Amino acid sequence: MSEKKWVYMFNEVDEAEKTVGGDWEKVRDLLGGKGANLGDMTRAKIPVPPGFTVTTEACLAFLAEQNKFPPGMWEQELEAIKKVETQTGKKFGDPKNPLLVSSRSGAKFSMPGMMDTVLNIGLNDLTAEGMSKKTGNSRFVYDAYRRLVEMFGSVVLGIPDEAFEDPMAEYKAERGIKSDTELDTDDWKLITDMFKKVVKDQKGIDFPQDPYEQLRLSTEAVFKSWNGKRAVDYRNAAGISHDLGTAVNMVTMVFGNMGWDSGTGVAFTRDPATGEKELYGDYLLNAQGEDVVAGIRNTEKIQNLEKEMPEAYQEFLDICNRLENHYREMQDVEFTIEENKLWMLQTRTGKRTAKATVKIAVDMANEGLISKEEAILRVSPDEVDTLLHPQFDIKALEKAESEGRKIASGVNASPGAAVGQVYFDADKSEIMAKENSQDVIMVRPFTKPDDVHGMLAAKGILTSEGGATSHAAVVARQFGVPCVVGASEIRIDLERKLMEVNGLVIKEGEWISVDGTTGDVYLGQMPTTAPSLEEQTDLLILLNWADETSATPGIRKAPEGWPSKGLEVWANADYPADARRARSYGAVGIGLCRTEHMFFEQERLPIVQRMILAESSKERVSALDELLPYQRSDFEGLFEAMDGYPVIIRLIDPPLHEFLPSEEELLEEVITKRVKGETEGLAEKEDLLQKVQAMHESNPMMGMRGVRLSIYMPEIVEMQVRAIFEAAARQTKAGVTVKPEVMIPLTGTVKELEWIQPRLERIAKEVMDEYGVSFDYKFGTMVEIPRAAVTAEEVAEVAEFFSFGTNDLTQMTFGYSRDDAERNFLVKYVEEGILPENPFQTLDTEGVGRLMKIAVDDGRKSRVDLEVGICGEHGGDPASIEFCHLIGNNYVSCSPFRVPIARLAVAHSALKYREK
Ligand code: PEP
Ligand code: MG
């Protein structure tokens, strides 16, 4: 049996592909994203420096065996080095013509800056001398050598960065040197020696002179970095599996710092902030890649390279176009030019803002590069959520500017408005955000991978250094955190925990507002507004495509009579204004109007209270007669806004005490009056108190509410049904197409429906007769109680539709009271893995979902065309929506603000489970 292959040369990508059965995803599993693409580019004859990839399998085997290379791996790595020697004509460790390599991590999914890299492996005292002679540029060689010692020290040996940075800063300060470009050969030699001493002092070992030892330890370090804290944090935040492992890429060094005919840069094939189709990036002449990414020197815009190196620039443009067409995705590339020769060091799918994601998807579909369906799938519902997030109010911005509260400007690295209190370190930012629930703006000169936990906890990020491709910018964009980088007017004093800008001092804990869309920074708290959907043309196009997809008949596998289109998206709306917003966001129905909200309005509440406290049915009916016109006019507004679309109106649900003053409040008033000897109004208060006490329930949420209340006191719902049908009749006469659906809440047994529904249906018919009109309508029920779900077959004999009230259904299925659970034990339950997530946000498909499935299946046994929806909060949650698709719901109903998110989620489900 041949030995397992742990190492693939970049030009062996065909072999790797064959080994995994031709599946490119599996090549990425094996070689990591970077390694796979380096191989792929090599195969496409794009200039990539020779090198090889040690597989993710080797990493996993190494970690599983307590950090021991698997048998044969090291030997294969040595052989691979030999091949690179042949390919380059250089020799590893040869003083005359030394081969240098970089070791770069590369997991399947890119984790920018999360994993460790070591450059210039192969340099030692001898090869440095030899290379100096060969290149005649010893300044450059010793700069490279000190970088190796520094990176090796920090990455491989775990020495803190400050141990190198501090003596270097001291060295420069002593000599009055401001910029690294002022350092000459002797300086770099001295600094290299200084760094070697740091290694010796910190670790008690000499910096390894043996290049193979450097290679071996660097390989190990990359493997180990897979389980480093920052990598684990990043994967947790990005939802990447911890079982993938990372590959190690050993790439021949090419140098962008060989002189002014050399340079290095990073670029995106489209603008990652806006999505515009134009090259976006920066470069630096006479510099190494790290200088660009770390944002230490001020970079040039990529377009300027055309003037400085026209040929290399043209070649670079061509390669970018080829890569985008090949991968059918926006690419993020790294390149180096060594003495006018262009080398591509990396290509990967570029990270981008939500706005850019949508624009690029729509543009690429219009360009014919991808299909509309691919475009839909490229945007996640969460990204739509981000796009509808608050932005600063334009008027407030103008005012702040005129008042001189705009304090700085930088690069608009990640859009959105963030308001928060300033903290200058990642740990403190995380603590303040998580433990004190503060809105935090994390402010740093620049960020490093170790800062990610603070960045994720912050509402916004501000740095004084770095550019659009700096670490802060890349991470912020990916996680949708508003971010401004390179606000260079700001001076940050980390020790004194303050920042200074144009004489103004801002201390830790003070408020600022950061506009990641424009790059501006303001003092104080600026008001924000929700962006309008109408202005987001690309998103509207995408959502229309999504709707078309969902509405395709036959896209869903469905038994006879069941819905074979995807889900529709309806909205929960109580008032006509909500309904209009829901329509403008694309909802095609109202799934829940909570009528009791209308009872709370100022002029109505006293009538409602009179109705509740009535001593006789006559008194009650008279109060209800007063309420009827109010309800009717609300319903008229709803029907008008939803012309042609169904409107589900739920009859009164909450316990009546919610409309009355609280017992405690009344008791206090009565006692105060008694103590003060005030007789005026005392008797009424005492009477009210007595009635409220009489209505006391030990557990009102499980007491007299919903249909139980309607049976106990039918006058209220009789009035409501009359108001609904009068409103519908009037609107019909006015030419509106009405589709009223009356929903009875909290049903537990069909007998409840059998008792109440015929009475209400009689009223409906009466009203239609009175008005001489007729229209379609339905009577149905909410499914919120497990018993209703498990007896659905009988329930559906009376109910013409079901709507899952998953807020209550979750409470009742788990036996949790939501408020108590969320306040007390739910966080611990999720942390301990007892629950995968908060079941009030994401549907518990195994328990609550099981009941829902039973209800749909059994309900449709007695009524095959039973209309089924969901109106609990889960109706706007993408994972829960997918489940509703699978069990055969007709629609999901959610808050109007979540309608666009749901429209996309619904299309994703339709495509994911498409009936082929
Ligand atoms: C539900 O229980 O899911 C529901 C929509 O009703 P409410 O939230 O009003 O109890
Ligand atoms: Mg409910």
GROMACS .gro file of C-alpha atoms in nm, residues 46-362:
model
  317
   46ILE     CA    1  -0.126   3.248  -1.327
   47PRO     CA    2   0.212   3.344  -1.182
   48VAL     CA    3   0.226   3.196  -0.831
   49PRO     CA    4   0.560   3.145  -0.650
   50PRO     CA    5   0.641   2.773  -0.628
   51GLY     CA    6   0.542   2.601  -0.307
   52PHE     CA    7   0.342   2.326  -0.145
   53THR     CA    8   0.056   2.262   0.096
   54VAL     CA    9   0.064   2.036   0.400
   55THR     CA   10  -0.294   1.910   0.428
   56THR     CA   11  -0.563   1.978   0.688
   57GLU     CA   12  -0.563   1.602   0.744
   58ALA     CA   13  -0.203   1.630   0.860
   59CYS     CA   14  -0.309   1.907   1.100
   60LEU     CA   15  -0.591   1.697   1.244
   61ALA     CA   16  -0.362   1.395   1.279
   62PHE     CA   17  -0.101   1.616   1.449
   63LEU     CA   18  -0.353   1.757   1.697
   64ALA     CA   19  -0.504   1.414   1.763
   65GLU     CA   20  -0.160   1.268   1.840
   66GLN     CA   21  -0.068   1.525   2.106
   67ASN     CA   22   0.119   1.745   1.862
   68LYS     CA   23   0.319   1.480   1.676
   69PHE     CA   24   0.354   1.486   1.297
   70PRO     CA   25   0.188   1.181   1.141
   71PRO     CA   26   0.430   0.916   1.005
   72GLY     CA   27   0.584   1.015   0.673
   73MET     CA   28   0.466   1.376   0.678
   74TRP     CA   29   0.796   1.539   0.762
   75GLU     CA   30   0.979   1.330   0.504
   76GLN     CA   31   0.726   1.442   0.242
   77GLU     CA   32   0.777   1.802   0.345
   78LEU     CA   33   1.153   1.764   0.299
   79GLU     CA   34   1.099   1.614  -0.044
   80ALA     CA   35   0.867   1.900  -0.133
   81ILE     CA   36   1.137   2.149  -0.037
   82LYS     CA   37   1.371   1.967  -0.279
   83LYS     CA   38   1.116   2.009  -0.555
   84VAL     CA   39   1.080   2.379  -0.481
   85GLU     CA   40   1.461   2.403  -0.498
   86THR     CA   41   1.446   2.254  -0.846
   87GLN     CA   42   1.161   2.482  -0.950
   88THR     CA   43   1.337   2.797  -0.829
   89GLY     CA   44   1.699   2.707  -0.883
   90LYS     CA   45   1.771   2.808  -0.524
   91LYS     CA   46   1.871   2.592  -0.229
   92PHE     CA   47   1.734   2.586   0.122
   93GLY     CA   48   2.010   2.687   0.364
   94ASP     CA   49   2.260   2.748   0.084
   95PRO     CA   50   2.466   3.058   0.174
   96LYS     CA   51   2.534   3.135  -0.191
   97ASN     CA   52   2.180   3.126  -0.329
   98PRO     CA   53   1.937   3.061  -0.045
   99LEU     CA   54   1.575   2.961  -0.090
  100LEU     CA   55   1.347   3.140   0.154
  101VAL     CA   56   0.986   3.042   0.217
  102SER     CA   57   0.693   3.177   0.411
  103SER     CA   58   0.470   2.953   0.611
  104ARG     CA   59   0.103   3.052   0.589
  105SER     CA   60  -0.196   2.900   0.749
  106GLY     CA   61  -0.501   2.828   0.537
  107ALA     CA   62  -0.822   2.676   0.668
  108LYS     CA   63  -1.114   2.584   0.445
  109PHE     CA   64  -1.285   2.913   0.527
  110SER     CA   65  -1.072   3.221   0.541
  111MET     CA   66  -1.022   3.358   0.888
  112PRO     CA   67  -0.842   3.687   0.822
  113GLY     CA   68  -0.548   3.742   1.052
  114MET     CA   69  -0.672   3.474   1.287
  115MET     CA   70  -0.394   3.228   1.218
  116ASP     CA   71  -0.021   3.260   1.221
  117THR     CA   72   0.228   3.331   0.946
  118VAL     CA   73   0.607   3.327   0.947
  119LEU     CA   74   0.802   3.499   0.670
  120ASN     CA   75   1.159   3.457   0.546
  121ILE     CA   76   1.215   3.105   0.677
  122GLY     CA   77   1.561   2.994   0.569
  123LEU     CA   78   1.749   3.304   0.675
  124ASN     CA   79   2.030   3.263   0.928
  125ASP     CA   80   2.362   3.431   0.989
  126LEU     CA   81   2.524   3.254   0.691
  127THR     CA   82   2.243   3.279   0.436
  128ALA     CA   83   2.191   3.645   0.531
  129GLU     CA   84   2.552   3.719   0.448
  130GLY     CA   85   2.533   3.518   0.125
  131MET     CA   86   2.214   3.684   0.021
  132SER     CA   87   2.358   4.028   0.094
  133LYS     CA   88   2.642   3.955  -0.142
  134LYS     CA   89   2.413   3.815  -0.408
  135THR     CA   90   2.160   4.098  -0.401
  136GLY     CA   91   2.404   4.370  -0.311
  137ASN     CA   92   2.129   4.494  -0.081
  138SER     CA   93   2.223   4.406   0.273
  139ARG     CA   94   1.988   4.664   0.420
  140PHE     CA   95   1.697   4.473   0.271
  141VAL     CA   96   1.838   4.136   0.381
  142TYR     CA   97   1.880   4.235   0.744
  143ASP     CA   98   1.537   4.396   0.749
  144ALA     CA   99   1.406   4.057   0.632
  145TYR     CA  100   1.617   3.870   0.887
  146ARG     CA  101   1.493   4.077   1.181
  147ARG     CA  102   1.135   4.018   1.061
  148LEU     CA  103   1.198   3.643   1.067
  149VAL     CA  104   1.340   3.656   1.420
  150GLU     CA  105   1.050   3.872   1.535
  151MET     CA  106   0.776   3.662   1.374
  152PHE     CA  107   0.937   3.336   1.472
  153GLY     CA  108   0.973   3.466   1.826
  154SER     CA  109   0.615   3.578   1.855
  155VAL     CA  110   0.432   3.317   1.646
  156VAL     CA  111   0.636   3.004   1.706
  157LEU     CA  112   0.779   3.072   2.050
  158GLY     CA  113   0.488   3.274   2.188
  159ILE     CA  114   0.691   3.578   2.296
  160PRO     CA  115   0.465   3.885   2.340
  161ASP     CA  116   0.489   4.142   2.058
  162GLU     CA  117   0.587   4.417   2.301
  163ALA     CA  118   0.910   4.236   2.381
  164PHE     CA  119   1.018   4.322   2.025
  165GLU     CA  120   0.826   4.644   1.970
  166ASP     CA  121   0.946   4.823   2.285
  167PRO     CA  122   1.323   4.788   2.235
  168MET     CA  123   1.279   4.878   1.868
  169ALA     CA  124   1.088   5.195   1.960
  170GLU     CA  125   1.357   5.277   2.216
  171TYR     CA  126   1.630   5.220   1.958
  172LYS     CA  127   1.464   5.461   1.718
  173ALA     CA  128   1.387   5.719   1.984
  174GLU     CA  129   1.748   5.724   2.108
  175ARG     CA  130   1.866   5.803   1.757
  176GLY     CA  131   1.584   6.043   1.673
  177ILE     CA  132   1.457   5.815   1.395
  178LYS     CA  133   1.092   5.858   1.299
  179SER     CA  134   1.036   5.623   1.007
  180ASP     CA  135   1.175   5.277   0.935
  181THR     CA  136   1.297   5.401   0.597
  182GLU     CA  137   1.566   5.599   0.784
  183LEU     CA  138   1.718   5.280   0.925
  184ASP     CA  139   2.029   5.157   0.742
  185THR     CA  140   2.204   4.820   0.716
  186ASP     CA  141   2.391   4.859   1.041
  187ASP     CA  142   2.070   4.955   1.220
  188TRP     CA  143   1.894   4.644   1.095
  189LYS     CA  144   2.193   4.427   1.186
  190LEU     CA  145   2.192   4.566   1.538
  191ILE     CA  146   1.816   4.523   1.563
  192THR     CA  147   1.844   4.164   1.440
  193ASP     CA  148   2.098   4.094   1.715
  194MET     CA  149   1.876   4.272   1.964
  195PHE     CA  150   1.582   4.050   1.861
  196LYS     CA  151   1.794   3.734   1.890
  197LYS     CA  152   1.876   3.844   2.242
  198VAL     CA  153   1.506   3.892   2.314
  199VAL     CA  154   1.452   3.528   2.208
  200LYS     CA  155   1.736   3.412   2.431
  201ASP     CA  156   1.624   3.622   2.729
  202GLN     CA  157   1.260   3.527   2.698
  203LYS     CA  158   1.291   3.159   2.611
  204GLY     CA  159   1.644   3.064   2.714
  205ILE     CA  160   1.721   2.926   2.367
  206ASP     CA  161   1.913   3.056   2.070
  207PHE     CA  162   1.718   3.156   1.764
  208PRO     CA  163   1.748   2.838   1.551
  209GLN     CA  164   2.010   2.875   1.280
  210ASP     CA  165   1.910   2.550   1.111
  211PRO     CA  166   1.657   2.632   0.834
  212TYR     CA  167   1.499   2.286   0.862
  213GLU     CA  168   1.444   2.344   1.232
  214GLN     CA  169   1.276   2.676   1.142
  215LEU     CA  170   1.060   2.495   0.889
  216ARG     CA  171   0.959   2.221   1.129
  217LEU     CA  172   0.874   2.453   1.418
  218SER     CA  173   0.680   2.687   1.190
  219THR     CA  174   0.473   2.400   1.056
  220GLU     CA  175   0.394   2.294   1.410
  221ALA     CA  176   0.304   2.651   1.508
  222VAL     CA  177   0.050   2.685   1.228
  223PHE     CA  178  -0.108   2.353   1.322
  224LYS     CA  179  -0.128   2.457   1.687
  225SER     CA  180  -0.270   2.797   1.604
  226TRP     CA  181  -0.590   2.621   1.491
  227ASN     CA  182  -0.673   2.579   1.858
  228GLY     CA  183  -0.544   2.920   1.966
  229LYS     CA  184  -0.789   3.143   2.154
  230ARG     CA  185  -0.837   3.398   1.879
  231ALA     CA  186  -0.899   3.130   1.616
  232VAL     CA  187  -1.152   2.957   1.841
  233ASP     CA  188  -1.327   3.289   1.918
  234TYR     CA  189  -1.344   3.375   1.551
  235ARG     CA  190  -1.489   3.036   1.457
  236ASN     CA  191  -1.747   3.062   1.733
  237ALA     CA  192  -1.852   3.404   1.609
  238ALA     CA  193  -1.854   3.306   1.242
  239GLY     CA  194  -2.019   2.970   1.299
  240ILE     CA  195  -1.729   2.774   1.149
  241SER     CA  196  -1.680   2.414   1.261
  242HIS     CA  197  -1.391   2.343   1.497
  243ASP     CA  198  -1.320   2.006   1.328
  244LEU     CA  199  -1.178   2.126   0.997
  245GLY     CA  200  -0.815   2.192   1.085
  246THR     CA  201  -0.585   2.418   0.889
  247ALA     CA  202  -0.344   2.345   0.611
  248VAL     CA  203   0.006   2.496   0.600
  249ASN     CA  204   0.126   2.657   0.281
  250MET     CA  205   0.500   2.692   0.228
  251VAL     CA  206   0.547   2.951  -0.043
  252THR     CA  207   0.870   3.070  -0.198
  253MET     CA  208   0.938   3.421  -0.075
  254VAL     CA  209   0.910   3.698  -0.326
  255PHE     CA  210   0.998   4.044  -0.209
  256GLY     CA  211   0.810   4.362  -0.257
  257ASN     CA  212   1.077   4.546  -0.066
  258MET     CA  213   1.365   4.486  -0.308
  259GLY     CA  214   1.362   4.851  -0.412
  260TRP     CA  215   1.140   5.099  -0.594
  261ASP     CA  216   1.070   4.857  -0.882
  262SER     CA  217   0.907   4.627  -0.625
  263GLY     CA  218   0.591   4.655  -0.427
  264THR     CA  219   0.303   4.473  -0.275
  265GLY     CA  220  -0.068   4.515  -0.234
  266VAL     CA  221  -0.410   4.375  -0.173
  267ALA     CA  222  -0.718   4.433  -0.383
  268PHE     CA  223  -1.080   4.336  -0.421
  269THR     CA  224  -1.218   4.284  -0.770
  270ARG     CA  225  -1.522   4.496  -0.673
  271ASP     CA  226  -1.568   4.758  -0.407
  272PRO     CA  227  -1.633   4.559  -0.087
  273ALA     CA  228  -1.815   4.850   0.078
  274THR     CA  229  -2.058   4.947  -0.200
  275GLY     CA  230  -2.034   4.656  -0.443
  276GLU     CA  231  -1.950   4.888  -0.737
  277LYS     CA  232  -1.777   4.706  -1.018
  278GLU     CA  233  -1.433   4.860  -0.987
  279LEU     CA  234  -1.102   4.742  -0.853
  280TYR     CA  235  -1.059   4.845  -0.492
  281GLY     CA  236  -0.740   4.818  -0.296
  282ASP     CA  237  -0.410   4.960  -0.193
  283TYR     CA  238  -0.044   4.898  -0.248
  284LEU     CA  239   0.292   5.017  -0.131
  285LEU     CA  240   0.614   5.034  -0.326
  286ASN     CA  241   0.924   4.893  -0.167
  287ALA     CA  242   0.735   4.721   0.111
  288GLN     CA  243   0.633   4.380   0.240
  289GLY     CA  244   0.274   4.258   0.250
  290GLU     CA  245   0.249   4.293   0.625
  291ASP     CA  246   0.305   4.669   0.591
  292VAL     CA  247  -0.009   4.704   0.379
  293VAL     CA  248  -0.234   4.483   0.586
  294ALA     CA  249  -0.122   4.618   0.923
  295GLY     CA  250  -0.184   4.970   0.802
  296ILE     CA  251   0.149   5.096   0.937
  297ARG     CA  252   0.248   5.300   0.631
  298ASN     CA  253  -0.003   5.507   0.436
  299THR     CA  254  -0.092   5.316   0.125
  300GLU     CA  255  -0.165   5.424  -0.233
  301LYS     CA  256  -0.488   5.354  -0.418
  302ILE     CA  257  -0.448   5.059  -0.650
  303GLN     CA  258  -0.540   5.266  -0.957
  304ASN     CA  259  -0.225   5.475  -0.910
  305LEU     CA  260  -0.015   5.169  -0.987
  306GLU     CA  261  -0.108   5.210  -1.352
  307LYS     CA  262   0.114   5.516  -1.376
  308GLU     CA  263   0.404   5.367  -1.184
  309MET     CA  264   0.414   5.018  -1.339
  310PRO     CA  265   0.184   5.010  -1.642
  311GLU     CA  266   0.276   4.659  -1.757
  312ALA     CA  267   0.248   4.493  -1.421
  313TYR     CA  268  -0.078   4.679  -1.362
  314GLN     CA  269  -0.229   4.561  -1.690
  315GLU     CA  270  -0.128   4.204  -1.619
  316PHE     CA  271  -0.278   4.236  -1.273
  317LEU     CA  272  -0.609   4.367  -1.415
  318ASP     CA  273  -0.629   4.078  -1.661
  319ILE     CA  274  -0.563   3.827  -1.386
  320CYS     CA  275  -0.832   3.983  -1.164
  321ASN     CA  276  -1.086   3.953  -1.446
  322ARG     CA  277  -0.989   3.595  -1.515
  323LEU     CA  278  -1.017   3.507  -1.148
  324GLU     CA  279  -1.361   3.664  -1.112
  325ASN     CA  280  -1.492   3.484  -1.418
  326HIS     CA  281  -1.338   3.160  -1.307
  327TYR     CA  282  -1.475   3.167  -0.951
  328ARG     CA  283  -1.791   3.362  -1.044
  329GLU     CA  284  -1.739   3.559  -0.726
  330MET     CA  285  -1.577   3.878  -0.614
  331GLN     CA  286  -1.214   3.800  -0.528
  332ASP     CA  287  -0.982   3.936  -0.265
  333VAL     CA  288  -0.627   3.903  -0.394
  334GLU     CA  289  -0.278   3.961  -0.262
  335PHE     CA  290   0.010   4.030  -0.492
  336THR     CA  291   0.375   4.120  -0.486
  337ILE     CA  292   0.586   4.273  -0.756
  338GLU     CA  293   0.952   4.177  -0.729
  339GLU     CA  294   1.174   4.377  -0.958
  340ASN     CA  295   0.884   4.443  -1.199
  341LYS     CA  296   0.768   4.082  -1.201
  342LEU     CA  297   0.413   4.025  -1.078
  343TRP     CA  298   0.337   3.735  -0.843
  344MET     CA  299  -0.006   3.639  -0.712
  345LEU     CA  300   0.011   3.522  -0.352
  346GLN     CA  301  -0.352   3.456  -0.281
  347THR     CA  302  -0.704   3.473  -0.412
  348ARG     CA  303  -1.017   3.408  -0.218
  349THR     CA  304  -1.381   3.508  -0.209
  350GLY     CA  305  -1.377   3.864  -0.079
  351LYS     CA  306  -1.557   3.960   0.237
  352ARG     CA  307  -1.793   4.252   0.194
  353THR     CA  308  -2.065   4.457   0.351
  354ALA     CA  309  -2.427   4.353   0.334
  355LYS     CA  310  -2.495   4.632   0.086
  356ALA     CA  311  -2.214   4.512  -0.140
  357THR     CA  312  -2.331   4.152  -0.109
  358VAL     CA  313  -2.669   4.245  -0.250
  359LYS     CA  314  -2.534   4.468  -0.525
  360ILE     CA  315  -2.273   4.217  -0.637
  361ALA     CA  316  -2.527   3.934  -0.642
  362VAL     CA  317  -2.777   4.137  -0.847
   0.00000   0.00000   0.00000
